[in-house]
mmCIF file of C-alpha atoms in Angstrom:
data_model
loop_
_atom_site.group_PDB
_atom_site.id
_atom_site.type_symbol
_atom_site.label_atom_id
_atom_site.label_comp_id
_atom_site.label_asym_id
_atom_site.label_seq_id
_atom_site.Cartn_x
_atom_site.Cartn_y
_atom_site.Cartn_z
ATOM 1 C CA UNK A 540 8.278 -2.586 18.057
ATOM 2 C CA UNK A 541 9.560 -0.124 16.381
ATOM 3 C CA UNK A 542 8.316 3.599 16.605
ATOM 4 C CA UNK A 543 9.064 6.003 13.419
ATOM 5 C CA UNK A 544 8.919 9.643 13.264
ATOM 6 C CA UNK A 545 7.489 11.490 10.727
ATOM 7 C CA UNK A 546 7.490 15.365 10.348
ATOM 8 C CA UNK A 547 4.200 16.061 8.873
ATOM 9 C CA UNK A 548 2.647 12.234 10.759
ATOM 10 C CA UNK A 549 4.478 12.412 14.546
ATOM 11 C CA UNK A 550 5.201 9.315 15.471
ATOM 12 C CA UNK A 551 3.966 5.881 13.900
ATOM 13 C CA UNK A 552 4.345 2.446 16.290
ATOM 14 C CA UNK A 553 4.925 -0.295 13.882
ATOM 15 C CA UNK A 554 4.692 -4.288 15.196
ATOM 16 C CA UNK A 555 3.553 -7.335 13.392
ATOM 17 C CA UNK A 556 3.570 -7.520 9.785
ATOM 18 C CA UNK A 557 4.295 -3.706 8.959
ATOM 19 C CA UNK A 558 7.319 -3.912 11.317
ATOM 20 C CA UNK A 559 8.511 -7.474 9.056
ATOM 21 C CA UNK A 560 7.695 -5.281 6.069
ATOM 22 C CA UNK A 561 9.548 -2.103 7.133
ATOM 23 C CA UNK A 562 12.762 -4.437 8.067
ATOM 24 C CA UNK A 563 12.491 -6.185 5.150
ATOM 25 C CA UNK A 564 15.610 -5.890 2.796
ATOM 26 C CA UNK A 565 12.951 -4.420 -0.659
ATOM 27 C CA UNK A 566 11.709 -1.570 2.344
ATOM 28 C CA UNK A 567 15.075 -0.843 3.450
ATOM 29 C CA UNK A 568 16.366 -0.961 0.128
ATOM 30 C CA UNK A 569 14.360 2.410 -0.891
ATOM 31 C CA UNK A 570 16.845 4.216 1.724
ATOM 32 C CA UNK A 571 19.075 4.294 -1.276
ATOM 33 C CA UNK A 572 16.531 5.729 -3.625
ATOM 34 C CA UNK A 573 15.807 9.348 -3.675
ATOM 35 C CA UNK A 574 12.386 10.885 -4.308
ATOM 36 C CA UNK A 575 13.580 13.148 -6.803
ATOM 37 C CA UNK A 576 15.720 11.193 -8.694
ATOM 38 C CA UNK A 577 18.959 12.733 -9.584
ATOM 39 C CA UNK A 578 18.232 15.961 -8.693
ATOM 40 C CA UNK A 579 19.681 14.637 -5.167
ATOM 41 C CA UNK A 580 23.118 15.905 -7.169
ATOM 42 C CA UNK A 581 21.539 19.210 -7.619
ATOM 43 C CA UNK A 582 20.567 19.815 -4.372
ATOM 44 C CA UNK A 583 21.319 18.347 -1.350
ATOM 45 C CA UNK A 584 18.339 19.597 0.525
ATOM 46 C CA UNK A 585 16.423 17.544 -1.995
ATOM 47 C CA UNK A 586 17.263 14.228 -0.076
ATOM 48 C CA UNK A 587 13.772 12.172 0.662
ATOM 49 C CA UNK A 588 14.191 8.682 -0.040
ATOM 50 C CA UNK A 589 11.496 6.729 -1.152
ATOM 51 C CA UNK A 590 11.909 5.249 2.248
ATOM 52 C CA UNK A 591 10.918 8.163 4.092
ATOM 53 C CA UNK A 592 8.031 8.772 1.291
ATOM 54 C CA UNK A 593 6.444 5.139 1.792
ATOM 55 C CA UNK A 594 6.552 5.094 5.079
ATOM 56 C CA UNK A 595 5.177 8.234 5.386
ATOM 57 C CA UNK A 596 2.396 7.119 2.765
ATOM 58 C CA UNK A 597 1.695 4.204 5.008
ATOM 59 C CA UNK A 598 1.482 6.336 8.104
ATOM 60 C CA UNK A 599 -0.824 9.023 6.445
ATOM 61 C CA UNK A 600 -3.090 5.969 5.391
ATOM 62 C CA UNK A 601 -3.275 4.872 9.166
ATOM 63 C CA UNK A 602 -3.940 8.085 10.123
ATOM 64 C CA UNK A 603 -7.480 8.366 7.623
ATOM 65 C CA UNK A 604 -8.156 5.011 9.164
ATOM 66 C CA UNK A 605 -7.392 2.805 6.296
ATOM 67 C CA UNK A 606 -7.300 -0.676 7.117
ATOM 68 C CA UNK A 607 -3.806 -2.827 7.545
ATOM 69 C CA UNK A 608 -3.976 -3.912 3.867
ATOM 70 C CA UNK A 609 -4.176 -0.238 2.997
ATOM 71 C CA UNK A 610 -1.375 0.524 5.161
ATOM 72 C CA UNK A 611 0.687 -2.279 3.210
ATOM 73 C CA UNK A 612 -0.548 -1.247 -0.386
ATOM 74 C CA UNK A 613 0.923 2.025 0.876
ATOM 75 C CA UNK A 614 4.218 0.886 2.117
ATOM 76 C CA UNK A 615 4.892 -1.033 -0.154
ATOM 77 C CA UNK A 616 3.568 1.134 -3.392
ATOM 78 C CA UNK A 617 7.305 2.334 -4.610
ATOM 79 C CA UNK A 618 9.010 -1.010 -3.634
ATOM 80 C CA UNK A 619 10.000 -1.749 -7.242
ATOM 81 C CA UNK A 620 11.353 1.997 -7.975
ATOM 82 C CA UNK A 621 14.992 1.736 -9.526
ATOM 83 C CA UNK A 622 18.263 3.807 -8.547
ATOM 84 C CA UNK A 623 17.325 7.470 -9.462
ATOM 85 C CA UNK A 624 13.917 6.774 -9.400
ATOM 86 C CA UNK A 625 11.906 8.279 -12.875
ATOM 87 C CA UNK A 626 15.508 8.461 -14.504
ATOM 88 C CA UNK A 627 14.664 5.153 -15.976
ATOM 89 C CA UNK A 628 11.716 6.160 -17.986
ATOM 90 C CA UNK A 629 13.552 8.611 -19.675
ATOM 91 C CA UNK A 630 16.404 6.553 -20.659
ATOM 92 C CA UNK A 631 14.099 3.645 -21.478
ATOM 93 C CA UNK A 632 11.737 6.132 -23.242
ATOM 94 C CA UNK A 633 8.923 4.883 -21.139
ATOM 95 C CA UNK A 634 6.485 8.573 -21.739
ATOM 96 C CA UNK A 635 4.277 7.169 -18.943
ATOM 97 C CA UNK A 636 6.596 7.257 -16.554
ATOM 98 C CA UNK A 637 5.472 3.973 -15.193
ATOM 99 C CA UNK A 638 8.557 1.469 -15.836
ATOM 100 C CA UNK A 639 8.896 0.797 -12.007
ATOM 101 C CA UNK A 640 4.714 -0.017 -12.024
ATOM 102 C CA UNK A 641 6.096 -2.724 -15.154
ATOM 103 C CA UNK A 642 8.433 -4.872 -12.734
ATOM 104 C CA UNK A 643 6.619 -4.748 -9.711
ATOM 105 C CA UNK A 644 5.087 -8.244 -9.764
ATOM 106 C CA UNK A 645 8.688 -9.602 -10.637
ATOM 107 C CA UNK A 646 10.325 -7.471 -7.730
ATOM 108 C CA UNK A 647 7.771 -8.280 -5.259
ATOM 109 C CA UNK A 648 7.872 -11.966 -6.173
ATOM 110 C CA UNK A 649 11.810 -12.073 -6.117
ATOM 111 C CA UNK A 650 11.849 -10.900 -2.803
ATOM 112 C CA UNK A 651 10.850 -11.926 0.713
ATOM 113 C CA UNK A 652 7.380 -9.840 0.506
ATOM 114 C CA UNK A 653 5.194 -12.646 -0.315
ATOM 115 C CA UNK A 654 5.821 -15.120 2.693
ATOM 116 C CA UNK A 655 6.299 -11.923 5.159
ATOM 117 C CA UNK A 656 2.756 -11.589 4.096
ATOM 118 C CA UNK A 657 1.464 -15.256 3.870
ATOM 119 C CA UNK A 658 2.640 -15.893 7.308
ATOM 120 C CA UNK A 659 0.728 -12.891 8.581
ATOM 121 C CA UNK A 660 -2.486 -14.597 6.663
ATOM 122 C CA UNK A 661 -2.223 -12.037 3.733
ATOM 123 C CA UNK A 662 -1.881 -12.022 -0.021
ATOM 124 C CA UNK A 663 -0.013 -9.672 -1.474
ATOM 125 C CA UNK A 664 -1.626 -9.840 -4.730
ATOM 126 C CA UNK A 665 -5.035 -8.935 -3.126
ATOM 127 C CA UNK A 666 -3.266 -6.359 -1.531
ATOM 128 C CA UNK A 667 -1.724 -5.131 -4.702
ATOM 129 C CA UNK A 668 -4.815 -4.648 -6.004
ATOM 130 C CA UNK A 669 -6.463 -2.460 -3.022
#
């Protein structure tokens, strides 16, 4: 079990498949990606990471009574974000700002996420479409 803390949602006890996903490389990688992308270099106080945001989204869904699958979907929703976040959309001229969504399946299938979910009796495609 792992106790997580969020300023808005307080303590959260992560265990089972949620704990495995939180500790997985794809989710841990989000600790190095700032929510505001390159704005972190303008103001060091803008330091919320995609990890913080994703864990917070999972905690909010839990607090609202969401199912395990909905909590997992919230936790994983940003797992495909690239370095500097939406800056890549500008570089690639993606006006819809959806590059991370375009590569989501590729990122997930190339990671440990499907096997973690399969071990828990879950299908990542069903969760992604939740």
